[in-house]
Coordinates of C-alpha atoms and ligand atoms in Angstrom, one line a residue:
M1 CA 104.9 123.6 78.3
E2 CA 104.9 126.1 80.8
L3 CA 107.6 128.0 82.2
L4 CA 108.3 126.1 85.3
S5 CA 107.5 127.7 88.8
L6 CA 110.8 127.7 90.9
N7 CA 109.9 124.5 92.9
K8 CA 107.3 122.8 91.7
S9 CA 107.4 120.5 89.2
Y10 CA 105.5 120.0 85.7
F11 CA 103.5 117.9 87.3
E12 CA 102.9 119.2 90.2
L13 CA 101.0 122.9 88.2
Q14 CA 98.9 120.1 86.1
R15 CA 97.5 118.6 89.6
L16 CA 97.6 122.3 91.5
R17 CA 94.7 122.4 88.6
Y18 CA 92.4 119.4 89.2
R19 CA 88.8 120.0 90.6
P20 CA 87.5 117.4 92.3
E21 CA 84.6 116.4 91.3
A22 CA 83.3 116.0 94.5
L23 CA 83.0 119.7 95.0
S24 CA 79.2 119.6 93.6
F25 CA 78.6 118.8 97.0
L26 CA 79.0 122.3 97.6
E27 CA 75.5 123.2 96.1
T28 CA 73.4 121.7 98.5
I29 CA 75.3 121.7 101.2
R30 CA 73.8 124.8 102.5
F31 CA 70.3 123.0 102.5
L32 CA 71.3 120.2 104.4
H33 CA 69.9 120.1 108.1
I34 CA 71.5 117.2 111.4
L35 CA 68.7 115.6 112.7
P36 CA 69.3 112.3 115.8
T37 CA 67.5 109.9 114.2
L38 CA 67.1 106.8 116.2
H39 CA 70.2 104.9 118.7
T40 CA 72.2 102.6 116.0
P41 CA 74.4 99.4 118.1
H42 CA 77.5 100.2 119.5
A43 CA 80.4 98.7 117.6
S44 CA 81.9 97.2 120.7
P45 CA 78.6 96.7 123.1
E46 CA 81.1 94.7 125.5
C47 CA 82.4 97.6 126.8
E48 CA 79.3 99.8 126.1
E49 CA 79.2 100.5 130.2
E50 CA 82.7 100.6 130.9
L51 CA 82.7 103.6 128.3
K52 CA 80.1 104.8 129.8
K53 CA 81.7 105.2 133.3
T54 CA 84.8 106.6 131.4
L55 CA 83.4 109.2 129.0
P56 CA 80.1 110.9 130.1
F57 CA 79.0 113.7 128.5
L58 CA 79.9 112.0 124.9
S59 CA 78.1 109.1 125.5
S60 CA 75.0 110.7 125.4
V61 CA 75.9 112.5 122.1
P62 CA 73.2 111.1 119.5
T63 CA 73.6 109.0 115.9
V64 CA 72.2 111.5 113.3
T65 CA 70.9 111.9 110.0
L66 CA 71.3 114.1 107.5
V67 CA 68.0 115.4 106.0
K68 CA 67.2 118.3 102.8
G69 CA 65.6 121.8 104.8
D70 CA 65.8 125.4 103.4
D71 CA 68.8 127.6 103.0
S72 CA 70.7 127.8 106.1
P73 CA 73.8 129.8 106.3
S74 CA 74.9 130.7 109.3
S75 CA 76.8 133.6 111.3
P76 CA 80.4 134.0 110.8
L77 CA 82.4 131.5 112.4
R78 CA 85.7 130.9 113.7
I79 CA 87.3 127.3 113.2
G80 CA 90.1 125.5 113.9
V81 CA 92.2 122.9 111.9
L82 CA 94.9 120.4 112.7
L83 CA 96.7 117.2 110.2
S84 CA 97.5 114.9 113.3
G85 CA 99.9 111.5 113.1
G86 CA 100.8 110.1 110.5
Q87 CA 100.8 111.8 106.9
A88 CA 98.0 110.3 104.6
P89 CA 97.1 111.4 101.1
G90 CA 94.6 114.0 101.1
G91 CA 95.0 115.7 104.5
H92 CA 95.3 119.0 102.2
N93 CA 91.9 118.5 100.0
V94 CA 89.8 118.0 103.7
V95 CA 91.3 121.6 104.8
I96 CA 90.4 122.9 101.2
G97 CA 87.2 121.1 100.9
L98 CA 86.4 122.8 104.8
F99 CA 87.4 126.4 103.6
E100 CA 85.4 126.6 100.5
A101 CA 82.3 124.8 102.8
L102 CA 82.2 127.2 105.7
K103 CA 82.8 130.4 103.1
V104 CA 79.5 128.9 101.3
F105 CA 77.8 129.1 104.7
N106 CA 79.8 132.4 105.7
K107 CA 82.2 134.5 103.9
K108 CA 83.3 136.0 107.0
T109 CA 84.3 132.7 109.0
K110 CA 87.7 132.6 110.0
I111 CA 90.5 129.3 109.4
F112 CA 92.9 128.8 111.6
G113 CA 95.5 125.9 110.6
F114 CA 97.0 124.7 114.1
I115 CA 100.7 124.6 113.7
K116 CA 102.7 120.9 114.1
G117 CA 99.1 119.8 114.4
P118 CA 98.6 118.5 118.8
L119 CA 101.5 120.8 118.9
G120 CA 100.6 123.6 118.7
L121 CA 96.8 123.0 119.7
I122 CA 98.5 122.7 123.1
Q123 CA 100.8 125.5 122.8
G124 CA 98.4 128.1 121.1
V125 CA 100.5 127.9 117.8
Y126 CA 98.4 129.3 114.9
K127 CA 98.0 131.2 111.1
E128 CA 94.6 132.3 109.7
L129 CA 93.9 130.3 106.2
D130 CA 93.3 132.0 103.3
V131 CA 92.5 131.2 99.6
A132 CA 96.4 131.7 98.0
T133 CA 97.8 129.7 101.2
I134 CA 95.1 126.8 100.4
Y135 CA 95.2 126.7 96.7
N136 CA 99.5 126.5 97.0
Y137 CA 98.4 123.0 97.9
Y138 CA 95.2 121.8 96.6
N139 CA 95.4 117.9 95.3
T140 CA 99.1 117.8 96.9
G141 CA 100.5 114.7 99.2
G142 CA 102.2 115.6 102.9
F143 CA 101.0 116.9 105.6
D144 CA 103.6 120.5 105.0
M145 CA 100.3 123.2 104.6
L146 CA 100.0 123.0 108.6
S147 CA 102.9 120.6 109.7
S148 CA 102.1 117.9 112.0
S149 CA 103.0 116.1 115.2
R150 CA 102.3 112.5 116.8
E151 CA 102.6 114.9 120.8
K152 CA 99.5 113.3 122.9
I153 CA 96.5 115.3 124.7
H154 CA 96.3 113.3 127.8
T155 CA 97.5 115.0 130.7
E156 CA 95.2 117.4 132.6
N157 CA 97.8 120.3 132.6
Q158 CA 97.1 119.1 128.0
K159 CA 93.7 118.7 127.4
S160 CA 93.4 122.8 129.7
S161 CA 96.7 124.7 127.4
V162 CA 93.9 122.6 124.8
L163 CA 91.1 124.8 126.1
K164 CA 92.7 127.7 126.8
T165 CA 93.8 127.6 123.5
V166 CA 90.3 127.3 121.7
K167 CA 88.9 130.0 124.0
K168 CA 91.9 132.9 123.2
L169 CA 91.5 132.3 119.8
K170 CA 87.3 132.5 120.2
L171 CA 87.0 129.1 118.3
D172 CA 83.0 127.6 117.5
G173 CA 84.9 124.1 116.6
L174 CA 87.8 122.4 115.7
L175 CA 88.1 119.8 112.7
I176 CA 91.2 117.0 114.0
I177 CA 92.3 115.4 110.9
G178 CA 93.4 111.8 112.0
G179 CA 94.0 108.7 113.0
D180 CA 92.6 105.9 115.4
N181 CA 95.1 107.8 118.4
S182 CA 94.7 111.5 117.0
N183 CA 90.8 110.7 117.0
T184 CA 91.1 108.6 120.4
D185 CA 91.9 112.5 121.3
T186 CA 89.1 114.7 119.4
A187 CA 86.6 112.4 121.4
M188 CA 89.2 112.9 124.7
L189 CA 88.7 116.8 124.0
A190 CA 84.9 117.1 122.9
E191 CA 84.3 115.0 126.0
Y192 CA 86.9 117.3 128.1
F193 CA 84.9 120.4 126.5
L194 CA 81.4 119.5 126.9
S195 CA 82.3 118.6 130.8
H196 CA 84.3 121.9 131.2
N197 CA 81.1 123.3 129.7
C198 CA 83.2 125.0 126.4
K199 CA 80.9 125.5 123.9
T200 CA 83.4 125.0 121.3
V201 CA 82.6 121.6 119.0
V202 CA 84.8 119.3 117.9
I203 CA 85.0 116.5 115.0
G204 CA 87.6 114.3 113.7
V205 CA 87.6 113.0 109.4
P206 CA 89.6 109.7 109.4
K207 CA 92.7 109.7 107.8
T208 CA 95.8 106.7 108.1
I209 CA 97.8 105.2 105.4
D210 CA 97.7 101.9 107.5
G211 CA 93.6 100.8 106.5
D212 CA 92.6 99.8 109.7
L213 CA 90.7 102.8 110.7
K214 CA 87.6 100.8 109.6
N215 CA 84.8 99.7 110.7
R216 CA 80.8 99.5 109.8
W217 CA 80.7 104.0 108.9
I218 CA 84.0 104.1 107.9
E219 CA 84.4 102.1 104.7
T220 CA 88.5 102.3 104.3
P221 CA 90.3 105.6 105.8
L222 CA 91.7 108.7 103.7
G223 CA 95.3 107.3 102.3
F224 CA 95.0 104.3 102.0
H225 CA 94.0 104.3 98.4
T226 CA 96.7 106.1 97.1
S227 CA 99.6 104.8 99.4
C228 CA 98.9 100.7 98.4
S229 CA 98.8 101.9 94.9
T230 CA 102.4 103.3 95.1
Y231 CA 103.5 101.0 96.5
S232 CA 102.2 98.0 94.3
E233 CA 103.7 99.4 91.2
M234 CA 106.8 99.6 93.1
I235 CA 106.5 95.6 94.1
G236 CA 105.5 95.3 90.3
N237 CA 108.4 97.1 88.9
L238 CA 110.1 94.3 91.3
A239 CA 108.7 91.8 90.4
K240 CA 109.5 92.1 87.0
D241 CA 112.9 93.3 87.8
T242 CA 113.2 89.9 89.7
L243 CA 111.6 87.5 87.1
S244 CA 114.0 89.7 84.4
I245 CA 117.3 88.7 86.3
R246 CA 116.3 85.0 88.4
K247 CA 118.2 85.7 91.2
Y248 CA 117.1 87.6 93.9
H249 CA 114.6 86.6 95.9
H250 CA 112.6 90.3 97.4
F251 CA 111.7 90.2 101.5
I252 CA 109.5 93.6 101.6
R253 CA 107.9 95.0 104.7
L254 CA 105.0 97.1 103.9
M255 CA 103.9 99.8 106.5
G256 CA 101.4 99.4 108.8
Q257 CA 101.2 99.8 112.2
S258 CA 99.4 96.8 113.0
A259 CA 97.0 95.5 110.5
S260 CA 98.1 94.0 107.5
Y261 CA 95.4 95.9 105.2
T262 CA 97.6 97.3 103.2
T263 CA 100.0 93.8 102.6
L264 CA 96.3 92.4 101.9
E265 CA 95.1 95.3 99.0
C266 CA 98.7 94.9 97.6
S267 CA 99.0 91.4 96.8
L268 CA 95.5 91.6 95.5
R269 CA 97.5 94.0 93.2
T270 CA 100.7 92.3 92.3
H271 CA 99.9 88.7 93.7
P272 CA 103.6 87.9 95.2
N273 CA 104.9 84.2 95.1
I274 CA 104.2 84.7 99.7
A275 CA 101.9 87.4 101.9
L276 CA 102.1 87.3 105.3
I277 CA 98.9 88.1 106.3
S278 CA 99.8 88.1 110.6
E279 CA 95.9 88.0 111.0
S280 CA 95.8 84.6 109.6
L281 CA 99.0 83.5 110.7
A282 CA 98.3 84.7 114.5
S283 CA 95.3 83.1 113.9
E284 CA 97.1 79.5 113.3
G285 CA 99.3 80.5 116.5
K286 CA 102.3 80.6 114.1
T287 CA 106.0 81.4 115.1
L288 CA 108.3 83.1 113.8
K289 CA 110.4 80.2 113.3
E290 CA 107.5 78.1 111.8
I291 CA 106.7 80.6 109.4
S292 CA 110.4 81.3 108.6
F293 CA 110.6 77.1 107.8
R294 CA 107.3 77.4 105.3
I295 CA 108.6 80.3 103.3
A296 CA 112.1 78.6 103.2
E297 CA 110.1 75.2 101.6
I298 CA 108.1 77.4 99.5
L299 CA 111.1 78.7 98.2
W300 CA 113.2 75.3 98.5
R301 CA 110.0 73.9 95.9
R302 CA 111.1 77.2 93.9
S303 CA 113.6 75.8 93.5
Q304 CA 113.9 72.5 91.9
E305 CA 111.7 74.5 89.3
N306 CA 115.2 76.2 89.0
K307 CA 113.3 79.7 90.3
N308 CA 115.7 81.4 92.4
Y309 CA 113.8 84.4 93.6
S310 CA 110.3 85.1 94.5
I311 CA 108.7 88.1 95.9
I312 CA 107.6 88.3 99.7
L313 CA 105.3 91.1 101.3
I314 CA 105.6 91.1 104.8
P315 CA 103.2 93.3 107.1
E316 CA 104.8 95.5 109.2
G317 CA 102.7 94.6 112.2
L318 CA 103.7 90.5 111.8
I319 CA 106.2 91.2 115.2
Q320 CA 102.8 91.4 117.7
H321 CA 100.6 89.6 116.1
V322 CA 103.1 86.0 116.2
K323 CA 102.5 84.1 119.1
D324 CA 106.7 84.4 120.4
T325 CA 106.9 87.6 120.2
K326 CA 103.5 89.0 120.5
N327 CA 103.6 88.0 124.1
L328 CA 107.5 90.3 124.4
L329 CA 106.0 93.0 122.9
I330 CA 102.8 93.3 125.4
E331 CA 105.5 92.3 128.5
L332 CA 107.9 95.1 127.2
N333 CA 105.0 97.8 126.9
A334 CA 104.0 97.2 130.3
L335 CA 107.4 97.2 131.3
I336 CA 108.5 100.5 129.6
A337 CA 105.4 102.0 130.7
Q338 CA 106.4 102.1 134.1
G339 CA 109.1 104.0 133.4
E340 CA 113.0 105.2 134.1
L341 CA 113.4 100.8 134.8
T342 CA 117.3 100.6 131.7
P343 CA 117.4 98.4 129.0
E344 CA 118.3 95.6 131.1
S345 CA 116.4 95.4 134.1
I346 CA 113.3 95.5 131.4
V347 CA 114.7 92.5 130.4
N348 CA 115.5 90.3 133.8
Q349 CA 112.1 91.4 134.3
L350 CA 110.7 89.7 131.2
S351 CA 108.9 85.7 131.9
S352 CA 111.3 83.1 130.5
Y353 CA 108.8 82.5 127.0
S354 CA 109.6 86.1 126.6
K355 CA 112.8 86.0 127.1
Q356 CA 114.1 83.3 125.5
A357 CA 111.8 84.8 122.4
F358 CA 113.6 88.0 122.9
F359 CA 117.4 86.1 123.1
N360 CA 116.3 84.0 119.9
L361 CA 116.2 87.8 117.9
P362 CA 119.5 88.6 116.2
E363 CA 121.3 91.6 118.2
E364 CA 119.9 94.6 116.2
I365 CA 116.8 93.2 116.3
Q366 CA 117.1 93.2 120.4
S367 CA 118.4 96.4 120.4
Q368 CA 115.3 97.9 118.9
L369 CA 112.7 96.4 120.1
L370 CA 114.5 98.2 123.9
L371 CA 114.9 101.5 122.0
A372 CA 112.7 103.0 119.7
R373 CA 109.0 104.4 121.2
D374 CA 106.7 105.5 120.0
S375 CA 103.7 108.4 121.2
Y376 CA 102.5 106.4 123.9
G377 CA 105.8 104.9 124.9
N378 CA 105.3 101.8 123.1
V379 CA 107.6 99.3 121.3
R380 CA 108.2 101.3 117.7
V381 CA 107.2 98.8 115.0
S382 CA 108.6 100.8 112.0
K383 CA 111.5 100.5 113.4
I384 CA 112.3 97.8 113.5
A385 CA 113.8 95.5 111.0
M386 CA 111.1 91.8 110.4
E387 CA 112.5 91.8 106.5
E388 CA 116.1 92.0 107.6
L389 CA 114.9 89.7 110.8
L390 CA 113.1 87.0 108.8
S391 CA 116.2 86.7 105.5
T392 CA 118.6 85.8 108.3
M393 CA 116.2 83.0 109.8
V394 CA 114.3 81.9 106.3
K395 CA 118.4 81.8 105.2
E396 CA 119.4 79.4 108.6
A397 CA 115.9 77.7 107.6
L398 CA 117.2 76.4 104.3
K399 CA 120.0 74.6 105.6
S400 CA 117.6 71.6 106.7
F401 CA 116.7 70.9 103.5
P402 CA 117.8 68.7 101.5
D403 CA 119.7 70.7 99.0
T404 CA 121.5 74.0 98.8
V405 CA 119.2 77.1 97.5
P406 CA 121.4 79.8 95.9
F407 CA 119.7 82.4 97.5
Q408 CA 120.5 86.0 97.2
P409 CA 118.0 87.6 99.4
V410 CA 117.4 92.1 99.5
T411 CA 115.7 93.5 101.5
H412 CA 113.1 96.4 101.7
F413 CA 110.8 98.5 103.6
F414 CA 108.5 100.3 101.3
G415 CA 107.2 103.1 104.7
Y416 CA 107.5 106.5 104.4
E417 CA 108.2 106.4 100.9
S418 CA 103.9 106.3 99.8
R419 CA 102.6 108.9 102.8
A420 CA 102.9 111.4 100.8
G421 CA 102.2 111.0 97.2
F422 CA 100.1 113.0 95.4
P423 CA 96.7 111.7 96.4
S424 CA 94.7 109.7 93.7
N425 CA 91.3 111.0 92.2
F426 CA 89.8 108.9 94.4
D427 CA 91.2 110.1 97.5
A428 CA 90.9 114.2 96.8
N429 CA 87.6 113.3 95.4
Y430 CA 87.5 112.0 99.7
A431 CA 89.0 114.5 100.9
I432 CA 87.0 117.5 99.9
T433 CA 83.8 115.8 101.1
L434 CA 85.3 114.2 104.6
G435 CA 85.8 118.6 104.4
I436 CA 83.2 119.6 103.3
F437 CA 80.5 117.4 105.8
S438 CA 83.0 118.6 108.4
A439 CA 82.1 121.6 107.6
L440 CA 78.6 121.0 107.8
F441 CA 78.7 119.3 111.3
L442 CA 81.0 122.4 112.8
V443 CA 78.2 125.1 111.2
R444 CA 75.3 122.8 112.6
G445 CA 77.4 122.6 116.3
H446 CA 77.4 119.0 116.8
T447 CA 80.6 118.4 118.8
G448 CA 81.7 114.3 118.8
Y449 CA 81.0 113.4 115.8
M450 CA 83.4 111.5 113.1
V451 CA 82.6 112.5 109.6
T452 CA 82.4 109.4 107.1
V453 CA 80.9 109.5 103.8
K454 CA 79.1 106.1 102.5
G455 CA 78.7 104.2 99.2
L456 CA 82.9 105.1 98.1
A457 CA 82.8 102.2 95.6
K458 CA 80.0 104.5 93.1
E459 CA 80.0 107.1 91.5
Y460 CA 81.8 110.5 92.9
S461 CA 78.0 112.1 92.7
Q462 CA 75.4 109.3 94.8
W463 CA 78.4 109.2 97.9
E464 CA 76.2 110.4 101.4
G465 CA 77.9 112.2 103.9
G466 CA 77.3 111.8 107.0
G467 CA 79.3 111.6 110.5
V468 CA 79.0 108.9 113.6
P469 CA 79.1 109.5 117.1
L470 CA 83.0 108.8 118.6
F471 CA 81.5 107.5 121.2
N472 CA 80.0 104.3 119.2
M473 CA 83.4 103.5 117.2
M474 CA 85.4 103.3 120.4
H475 CA 86.2 100.3 122.8
M476 CA 88.3 99.6 126.1
E477 CA 92.2 98.5 125.4
K478 CA 95.8 97.7 127.6
R479 CA 98.1 100.2 126.5
G480 CA 101.2 99.9 128.8
S481 CA 100.0 99.0 131.9
N482 CA 96.1 100.4 131.4
H483 CA 93.2 100.1 130.9
V484 CA 92.3 103.0 128.2
A485 CA 89.0 104.0 126.1
V486 CA 90.5 104.6 122.8
I487 CA 88.7 104.4 118.5
K488 CA 89.0 101.2 117.7
T489 CA 91.0 100.2 114.9
D490 CA 89.9 96.9 112.6
D491 CA 92.1 94.0 111.7
V492 CA 91.8 91.5 108.1
D493 CA 89.0 89.5 108.5
T494 CA 89.9 85.9 107.7
S495 CA 86.1 85.2 106.8
S496 CA 85.5 88.6 104.7
T497 CA 85.9 87.8 101.2
A498 CA 88.9 90.1 100.0
F499 CA 91.0 87.9 102.5
K500 CA 89.4 84.1 100.6
K501 CA 90.3 85.4 98.0
L502 CA 93.8 86.3 98.4
S503 CA 94.6 82.3 99.7
Q504 CA 92.5 80.6 97.3
T505 CA 95.9 82.0 95.0
E506 CA 98.4 81.0 97.7
E507 CA 99.2 77.9 96.2
D508 CA 99.3 78.8 92.4
R509 CA 100.8 82.5 93.1
A510 CA 104.0 80.3 95.5
Y511 CA 104.5 78.3 92.6
R512 CA 103.4 79.7 88.9
D513 CA 104.9 83.5 88.7
N514 CA 101.6 85.7 88.1
Y515 CA 102.7 88.9 89.3
S516 CA 100.9 91.4 88.3
F517 CA 102.1 94.7 87.4
P518 CA 99.8 97.6 88.0
G519 CA 101.9 100.7 86.7
P520 CA 102.1 103.8 88.0
L521 CA 99.2 106.1 89.8
Q522 CA 97.5 107.9 86.7
F523 CA 96.3 110.9 87.4
F524 CA 94.9 112.4 83.6
G525 CA 92.9 110.0 81.5
S526 CA 89.5 107.9 81.2
E527 CA 87.7 106.9 84.4
D528 CA 88.7 103.8 84.7
L529 CA 92.0 103.7 85.0
C530 CA 92.4 107.6 87.1
D531 CA 89.3 107.2 89.3
Q532 CA 89.9 103.6 90.5
R533 CA 88.5 103.0 94.1
P534 CA 91.3 100.0 96.8
L535 CA 89.9 96.0 95.7
T536 CA 89.9 95.8 99.2
L537 CA 86.6 98.0 99.4
L538 CA 85.4 97.1 95.8
T539 CA 85.5 92.8 97.7
E540 CA 83.5 94.4 100.8
W541 CA 81.1 96.7 98.9
N542 CA 80.2 93.3 96.8
Q543 CA 79.8 91.2 99.3
R544 CA 77.5 93.8 101.5
H545 CA 75.8 94.7 97.4
V546 CA 75.1 90.8 97.5
R547 CA 73.9 89.8 101.2
E548 CA 71.5 93.2 101.4
T549 CA 70.2 92.1 97.9
G550 CA 69.7 88.9 96.7
E551 CA 71.6 90.6 93.3
T552 CA 75.2 89.5 92.0
V553 CA 77.9 91.8 90.3
Ligands
FBP612 P1 99.3 107.3 111.5 O1 98.3 105.7 112.8 O2 99.0 108.8 112.2 O3 98.0 107.5 110.8 O4 100.1 106.4 111.2 C1 100.6 105.3 110.4 C2 102.1 105.1 110.5 O5 102.0 105.6 108.7 C3 102.5 103.7 110.1 O6 101.9 102.9 109.6 C4 103.4 103.4 111.0 O7 104.1 102.2 111.8 C5 104.1 105.1 111.1 O8 102.9 105.6 111.1 C6 104.6 105.4 111.7 O9 105.2 106.4 112.4 P2 107.0 108.0 112.7 O10 106.2 108.7 111.8 O11 106.2 108.2 114.1 O12 107.8 107.3 112.1

């Protein structure tokens, strides 16, 4: 065993040496060209006209296809890159893929990394990237190579500062590695540059552990696989623990601001007794009280069989979906957006329905709702302890059952633990591919695209890189009190095979303990162990495959 470096573990040193198979795309990248192609329908046709008015330049960005052609290097370029928003495993590898591919096009190309993401871009704080710097982060998690921030780029001042930065640095292109909000900024910047006759190309790649930056072109966002694998290992461990000691009810909240993709994926992997899927509960019009009563009923029935333990998964975004608190949040966000209101006056201005919902919540949750804000000024759901709230409400609900149920809840929030984990082989390869194809779009001078990879369920060598106009992924959404153009995120579809698969097992999971123990992410060993894919991705891929070919898989 080699000596440990001062601050690197033996494992990290081994991971630094791993070279993703997807690096082989570097061999052909110079032969690829980007051609306009037939227009594909917009993802939200009902908003298309309004979007065109807001984003007149971006709306004319054509759909493209990649074609093989002559070897075509480029002149030396100056390219900027930033990591934006919440960490997602694989971010560093996108930078490495970008770097490697730009050098394949021209060794003299210079790459600048903005420090603290959008903040660095606004303030013009950056460092030039070289091999020695970036290789130190090969296959590592986190965003510490450059650091990140959630600074929004939406005011005229912010946009003109960014324009100044790119002009000062003479940038030919800019890559933003981000989630839906960051890529909304990518789109806004592309529009702004086009409208100011600035030739700098702006493109984005999709990363978020939330799994919701997903549509007909993005099969799954970068980081989701690693993040769910990390949570699933922890859930499996808790299931084993509770099965051994048989006395705790584990209420586990999983990160994911709005959609329940993380809960769906982790549930398919671990088979918890109860998996709350916000989208399904919302469509049934359930209130928090009804949900708590349903959980209590299951726990009471388990108790009849002497099973006073359970695993309960709760999506972070639940509060935004259920009937009573959904309206409350919408009203709170609109009031908060007015600015200077005190917490008391915010509460006083709530409708009577929302006021009642607000005062039904424990005081601690009330103050979390009033004080925690995200970068839009909206209520920050990651700071709301839904697991505590539900366990308290379930305790209350259990009182209405005939027998006393021994109830020892243990609450958990699995959030930040997964965001900076070592990317799985899948995410490491996905990130490299995104970086390589980003270089292609930057070199060929195509602005306003999200870089995508198709065929992620297949072997790495069969993946297909490409790009989709950001405009096609946008829709109009209410944020605070305004309707704004944003990249659309995806909610769990309750008619999807993945969701149906989970709900089919509902009874079985609730009363039999069919837990599955995924164990830790594997990095070294056989392919079927180390190169797994998200189960939701595989299920959707199978569904599509069956639909398109009529074959069963
Ligand atoms: P992104 O959308 O930027 O990927 O971040 C998602 C997320 O990880 C959410 O799941 C969570 O609610 C939020 O970030 C927490 O953010 P913060 O880092 O600001 O606490």
